[in-house]
Amino acid sequence: MDKVIFFFCVFSCWIMQITSNDASVRGSSDLLRVQTGENISLNCSMTNRYEVAWYHLKSGELDLLIAAEKDEKGRKLLTNYNLYATRLKMTADAWVTRATLVISGVTESDSGLYFCGTKSDAPEMHFNKPIRLEIEGLFVTEKPKEVDNTDGVTTKEKALMLEEVTLMERVLMFGGVGLAVFVFFLATVVAGGIIHYHGWQKGWAAAKRSSLTQHKSAK
């Protein structure tokens, strides 16, 4: 019984941790809603960084969109890869402390998650807070919407950045908690069955020994 109580405590803590982690997913990405045909700008911090790359994740596929690096003097940003040169471009401020990805004429295929990765002297790439782009499907001519990803928050109110998860993410979130509860219930039932079986075996063995003792005493 002590083992069952211990198992219950450990599993309860695990479930609480899962719930806490899933709740934090709400703030894991910024949301930008735009309309078809708009131009958008996504900003990324380049402070103490020398290389930058933007990635697009959609339907489980991760594509490298554009990559650039500073020149020898560190005053210019030189593009060395561009998947869609007619629609994408990378710009930077005067001191190259911020790199901006500009996407012209967004379409439904541009929806998804955008990741900005930067590198310094270390081989590892550092990723800023991702940006989720949703396309509403209506064409409206207006100034480009801009999202600042230098510190994981928005700079333009027009960007309509919200911290939320999609319906699918919510389903997966609660599905994970439900699965954990089901596994706990199943494990508890199995543990109870094992304890009951061992208890029954011990009782049967004790009764058998007692019967043999009484039989010998009778002789």
mmCIF file of C-alpha atoms in Angstrom:
data_model
loop_
_atom_site.group_PDB
_atom_site.id
_atom_site.type_symbol
_atom_site.label_atom_id
_atom_site.label_comp_id
_atom_site.label_asym_id
_atom_site.label_seq_id
_atom_site.Cartn_x
_atom_site.Cartn_y
_atom_site.Cartn_z
ATOM 1 C CA MET A 1 0.000 0.000 0.000
ATOM 2 C CA ASP A 2 2.893 2.369 0.765
ATOM 3 C CA LYS A 3 4.215 1.788 -2.755
ATOM 4 C CA VAL A 4 0.831 2.646 -4.239
ATOM 5 C CA ILE A 5 0.660 5.905 -2.256
ATOM 6 C CA PHE A 6 4.209 6.807 -3.330
ATOM 7 C CA PHE A 7 3.385 6.029 -6.958
ATOM 8 C CA PHE A 8 0.263 8.188 -6.714
ATOM 9 C CA CYS A 9 2.237 11.163 -5.348
ATOM 10 C CA VAL A 10 4.911 10.920 -8.044
ATOM 11 C CA PHE A 11 2.361 10.613 -10.826
ATOM 12 C CA SER A 12 0.306 13.525 -9.470
ATOM 13 C CA CYS A 13 3.383 15.762 -9.546
ATOM 14 C CA TRP A 14 4.078 14.674 -13.126
ATOM 15 C CA ILE A 15 0.533 15.497 -14.227
ATOM 16 C CA MET A 16 0.775 18.934 -12.571
ATOM 17 C CA GLN A 17 4.043 19.569 -14.422
ATOM 18 C CA ILE A 18 2.505 18.583 -17.768
ATOM 19 C CA THR A 19 -0.454 20.888 -17.177
ATOM 20 C CA SER A 20 1.832 23.780 -16.256
ATOM 21 C CA ASN A 21 4.050 23.306 -19.314
ATOM 22 C CA ASP A 22 1.083 23.082 -21.688
ATOM 23 C CA ALA A 23 -0.424 26.253 -20.264
ATOM 24 C CA SER A 24 2.811 28.102 -20.964
ATOM 25 C CA VAL A 25 2.479 27.245 -24.666
ATOM 26 C CA ARG A 26 -0.068 30.062 -24.894
ATOM 27 C CA GLY A 27 2.767 32.565 -24.816
ATOM 28 C CA SER A 28 5.217 30.577 -26.914
ATOM 29 C CA SER A 29 4.595 32.519 -30.132
ATOM 30 C CA ASP A 30 3.331 35.906 -31.300
ATOM 31 C CA LEU A 31 0.380 35.986 -33.646
ATOM 32 C CA LEU A 32 0.158 38.226 -36.703
ATOM 33 C CA ARG A 33 -3.048 38.249 -38.743
ATOM 34 C CA VAL A 34 -2.837 39.829 -42.183
ATOM 35 C CA GLN A 35 -4.831 39.841 -45.382
ATOM 36 C CA THR A 36 -3.876 38.403 -48.735
ATOM 37 C CA GLY A 37 -1.669 40.736 -50.738
ATOM 38 C CA GLU A 38 -0.260 42.724 -47.819
ATOM 39 C CA ASN A 39 3.433 43.344 -47.245
ATOM 40 C CA ILE A 40 4.861 42.446 -43.841
ATOM 41 C CA SER A 41 8.137 43.021 -41.997
ATOM 42 C CA LEU A 42 9.508 40.658 -39.343
ATOM 43 C CA ASN A 43 12.327 41.956 -37.150
ATOM 44 C CA CYS A 44 15.100 39.995 -35.477
ATOM 45 C CA SER A 45 17.859 41.113 -33.095
ATOM 46 C CA MET A 46 21.410 40.994 -34.477
ATOM 47 C CA THR A 47 23.202 42.421 -31.423
ATOM 48 C CA ASN A 48 26.566 40.647 -31.052
ATOM 49 C CA ARG A 49 25.554 38.306 -33.866
ATOM 50 C CA TYR A 50 27.149 37.808 -37.266
ATOM 51 C CA GLU A 51 24.780 35.534 -39.161
ATOM 52 C CA VAL A 52 20.998 35.465 -39.451
ATOM 53 C CA ALA A 53 18.507 33.111 -41.101
ATOM 54 C CA TRP A 54 14.714 32.977 -41.311
ATOM 55 C CA TYR A 55 12.865 29.649 -41.364
ATOM 56 C CA HIS A 56 9.241 28.861 -42.244
ATOM 57 C CA LEU A 57 7.419 25.920 -40.641
ATOM 58 C CA LYS A 58 4.143 24.706 -42.155
ATOM 59 C CA SER A 59 2.471 21.284 -42.244
ATOM 60 C CA GLY A 60 5.501 19.699 -40.607
ATOM 61 C CA GLU A 61 7.943 21.023 -43.238
ATOM 62 C CA LEU A 62 10.722 23.430 -42.252
ATOM 63 C CA ASP A 63 12.150 25.582 -45.065
ATOM 64 C CA LEU A 64 15.091 27.949 -44.986
ATOM 65 C CA LEU A 65 13.780 31.160 -46.563
ATOM 66 C CA ILE A 66 16.703 33.536 -46.464
ATOM 67 C CA ALA A 67 20.152 33.804 -44.879
ATOM 68 C CA ALA A 68 22.634 36.645 -44.523
ATOM 69 C CA GLU A 69 25.809 37.629 -42.706
ATOM 70 C CA LYS A 70 27.652 40.808 -41.790
ATOM 71 C CA ASP A 71 30.524 42.016 -43.939
ATOM 72 C CA GLU A 72 34.079 42.229 -42.586
ATOM 73 C CA LYS A 73 33.479 45.676 -41.101
ATOM 74 C CA GLY A 74 30.165 44.644 -39.605
ATOM 75 C CA ARG A 75 28.345 47.579 -41.187
ATOM 76 C CA LYS A 76 26.443 45.775 -43.940
ATOM 77 C CA LEU A 77 24.249 42.704 -44.124
ATOM 78 C CA LEU A 78 25.028 40.524 -47.132
ATOM 79 C CA THR A 79 22.405 38.032 -48.313
ATOM 80 C CA ASN A 80 23.927 34.684 -49.292
ATOM 81 C CA TYR A 81 20.720 32.663 -49.772
ATOM 82 C CA ASN A 82 17.195 33.590 -50.847
ATOM 83 C CA LEU A 83 14.550 30.979 -51.625
ATOM 84 C CA TYR A 84 12.135 33.494 -53.193
ATOM 85 C CA ALA A 85 14.220 36.405 -54.413
ATOM 86 C CA THR A 86 11.231 38.121 -56.052
ATOM 87 C CA ARG A 87 9.212 38.268 -52.811
ATOM 88 C CA LEU A 88 11.720 38.173 -49.964
ATOM 89 C CA LYS A 89 14.445 40.557 -48.925
ATOM 90 C CA MET A 90 16.560 41.172 -45.837
ATOM 91 C CA THR A 91 17.380 44.663 -44.595
ATOM 92 C CA ALA A 92 19.190 46.009 -41.540
ATOM 93 C CA ASP A 93 19.518 49.213 -39.544
ATOM 94 C CA ALA A 94 22.599 51.453 -39.718
ATOM 95 C CA TRP A 95 24.566 49.480 -37.124
ATOM 96 C CA VAL A 96 23.226 46.084 -38.152
ATOM 97 C CA THR A 97 21.756 45.431 -34.720
ATOM 98 C CA ARG A 98 18.420 44.414 -36.214
ATOM 99 C CA ALA A 99 17.676 42.379 -39.336
ATOM 100 C CA THR A 100 14.291 42.726 -41.018
ATOM 101 C CA LEU A 101 12.662 40.131 -43.256
ATOM 102 C CA VAL A 102 10.271 41.755 -45.735
ATOM 103 C CA ILE A 103 7.679 39.565 -47.454
ATOM 104 C CA SER A 104 5.838 41.172 -50.366
ATOM 105 C CA GLY A 105 2.296 40.215 -51.321
ATOM 106 C CA VAL A 106 1.605 37.468 -48.797
ATOM 107 C CA THR A 107 -0.511 34.518 -49.890
ATOM 108 C CA GLU A 108 -2.185 31.656 -48.046
ATOM 109 C CA SER A 109 0.938 29.553 -48.558
ATOM 110 C CA ASP A 110 2.875 32.023 -46.387
ATOM 111 C CA SER A 111 0.872 31.143 -43.273
ATOM 112 C CA GLY A 112 2.628 29.206 -40.527
ATOM 113 C CA LEU A 113 5.417 29.731 -38.018
ATOM 114 C CA TYR A 114 8.467 31.908 -38.695
ATOM 115 C CA PHE A 115 11.710 31.381 -36.794
ATOM 116 C CA CYS A 116 14.659 33.768 -36.749
ATOM 117 C CA GLY A 117 17.999 32.109 -36.044
ATOM 118 C CA THR A 118 21.220 34.004 -35.351
ATOM 119 C CA LYS A 119 24.820 32.945 -34.779
ATOM 120 C CA SER A 120 27.896 34.488 -33.182
ATOM 121 C CA ASP A 121 31.315 32.888 -32.796
ATOM 122 C CA ALA A 122 29.742 29.815 -31.223
ATOM 123 C CA PRO A 123 28.557 27.070 -33.608
ATOM 124 C CA GLU A 124 25.093 26.944 -32.042
ATOM 125 C CA MET A 125 22.253 28.950 -33.576
ATOM 126 C CA HIS A 126 20.097 31.035 -31.248
ATOM 127 C CA PHE A 127 16.380 31.245 -32.041
ATOM 128 C CA ASN A 128 14.178 34.145 -31.014
ATOM 129 C CA LYS A 129 10.507 33.845 -30.142
ATOM 130 C CA PRO A 130 8.617 32.430 -33.184
ATOM 131 C CA ILE A 131 5.936 34.386 -35.027
ATOM 132 C CA ARG A 132 2.721 32.764 -36.212
ATOM 133 C CA LEU A 133 1.360 34.247 -39.443
ATOM 134 C CA GLU A 134 -2.316 33.790 -40.284
ATOM 135 C CA ILE A 135 -3.821 34.903 -43.600
ATOM 136 C CA GLU A 136 -7.385 36.224 -43.515
ATOM 137 C CA GLY A 137 -7.860 36.088 -47.293
ATOM 138 C CA LEU A 138 -9.031 39.617 -48.125
ATOM 139 C CA PHE A 139 -6.970 42.083 -50.097
ATOM 140 C CA VAL A 140 -6.506 45.525 -48.578
ATOM 141 C CA THR A 141 -3.909 48.048 -49.714
ATOM 142 C CA GLU A 142 -2.115 49.541 -46.722
ATOM 143 C CA LYS A 143 1.328 50.083 -45.263
ATOM 144 C CA PRO A 144 3.388 47.019 -44.407
ATOM 145 C CA LYS A 145 2.683 45.503 -41.036
ATOM 146 C CA GLU A 146 5.716 45.042 -38.863
ATOM 147 C CA VAL A 147 6.545 42.660 -36.063
ATOM 148 C CA ASP A 148 9.535 43.201 -33.797
ATOM 149 C CA ASN A 149 11.069 39.901 -32.750
ATOM 150 C CA THR A 150 14.097 41.421 -31.047
ATOM 151 C CA ASP A 151 12.704 40.771 -27.585
ATOM 152 C CA GLY A 152 9.706 38.560 -28.363
ATOM 153 C CA VAL A 153 7.060 41.331 -28.313
ATOM 154 C CA THR A 154 5.311 43.444 -30.942
ATOM 155 C CA THR A 155 6.044 47.075 -31.769
ATOM 156 C CA LYS A 156 3.085 47.928 -34.033
ATOM 157 C CA GLU A 157 -0.473 47.862 -32.727
ATOM 158 C CA LYS A 158 -1.642 47.118 -36.252
ATOM 159 C CA ALA A 159 0.166 43.793 -36.093
ATOM 160 C CA LEU A 160 -2.582 42.496 -33.743
ATOM 161 C CA MET A 161 -0.182 40.248 -31.838
ATOM 162 C CA LEU A 162 -1.932 37.908 -29.419
ATOM 163 C CA GLU A 163 -0.582 35.160 -27.206
ATOM 164 C CA GLU A 164 -2.740 32.141 -27.974
ATOM 165 C CA VAL A 165 -2.616 28.658 -29.385
ATOM 166 C CA THR A 166 -4.559 27.235 -32.284
ATOM 167 C CA LEU A 167 -7.457 24.827 -31.879
ATOM 168 C CA MET A 168 -5.226 21.910 -32.817
ATOM 169 C CA GLU A 169 -2.698 22.874 -30.158
ATOM 170 C CA ARG A 170 -5.480 23.031 -27.569
ATOM 171 C CA VAL A 171 -6.659 19.553 -28.573
ATOM 172 C CA LEU A 172 -3.126 18.204 -28.283
ATOM 173 C CA MET A 173 -2.625 19.972 -24.968
ATOM 174 C CA PHE A 174 -5.703 18.534 -23.269
ATOM 175 C CA GLY A 175 -5.194 15.218 -25.035
ATOM 176 C CA GLY A 176 -1.758 14.949 -23.414
ATOM 177 C CA VAL A 177 -3.189 15.553 -19.948
ATOM 178 C CA GLY A 178 -5.996 13.065 -20.608
ATOM 179 C CA LEU A 179 -3.490 10.441 -21.734
ATOM 180 C CA ALA A 180 -1.461 10.970 -18.568
ATOM 181 C CA VAL A 181 -4.570 10.507 -16.407
ATOM 182 C CA PHE A 182 -5.506 7.329 -18.313
ATOM 183 C CA VAL A 183 -2.010 5.876 -17.898
ATOM 184 C CA PHE A 184 -2.136 6.692 -14.179
ATOM 185 C CA PHE A 185 -5.517 4.971 -13.807
ATOM 186 C CA LEU A 186 -4.302 1.904 -15.700
ATOM 187 C CA ALA A 187 -1.110 1.711 -13.649
ATOM 188 C CA THR A 188 -3.090 2.024 -10.403
ATOM 189 C CA VAL A 189 -5.408 -0.830 -11.418
ATOM 190 C CA VAL A 190 -2.470 -3.056 -12.347
ATOM 191 C CA ALA A 191 -0.629 -2.232 -9.113
ATOM 192 C CA GLY A 192 -3.763 -2.983 -7.080
ATOM 193 C CA GLY A 193 -4.209 -6.303 -8.868
ATOM 194 C CA ILE A 194 -0.607 -7.302 -8.188
ATOM 195 C CA ILE A 195 -0.886 -6.399 -4.500
ATOM 196 C CA HIS A 196 -4.156 -8.327 -4.197
ATOM 197 C CA TYR A 197 -2.635 -11.363 -5.923
ATOM 198 C CA HIS A 198 0.435 -11.407 -3.660
ATOM 199 C CA GLY A 199 -1.787 -10.957 -0.586
ATOM 200 C CA TRP A 200 -3.963 -13.861 -1.659
ATOM 201 C CA GLN A 201 -0.896 -16.052 -2.216
ATOM 202 C CA LYS A 202 0.484 -15.237 1.232
ATOM 203 C CA GLY A 203 -2.898 -15.947 2.862
ATOM 204 C CA TRP A 204 -3.223 -19.270 1.059
ATOM 205 C CA ALA A 205 0.310 -20.306 2.047
ATOM 206 C CA ALA A 206 -0.329 -19.366 5.698
ATOM 207 C CA ALA A 207 -3.580 -21.329 5.736
ATOM 208 C CA LYS A 208 -1.848 -24.347 4.204
ATOM 209 C CA ARG A 209 0.947 -24.250 6.798
ATOM 210 C CA SER A 210 -1.616 -23.950 9.600
ATOM 211 C CA SER A 211 -3.533 -26.957 8.261
ATOM 212 C CA LEU A 212 -0.386 -29.069 8.100
ATOM 213 C CA THR A 213 0.560 -28.068 11.638
ATOM 214 C CA GLN A 214 -2.847 -29.024 12.992
ATOM 215 C CA HIS A 215 -2.722 -32.331 11.109
ATOM 216 C CA LYS A 216 0.645 -33.213 12.631
ATOM 217 C CA SER A 217 -0.550 -32.229 16.102
ATOM 218 C CA ALA A 218 -3.580 -34.504 15.751
ATOM 219 C CA LYS A 219 -1.263 -37.470 15.112
#
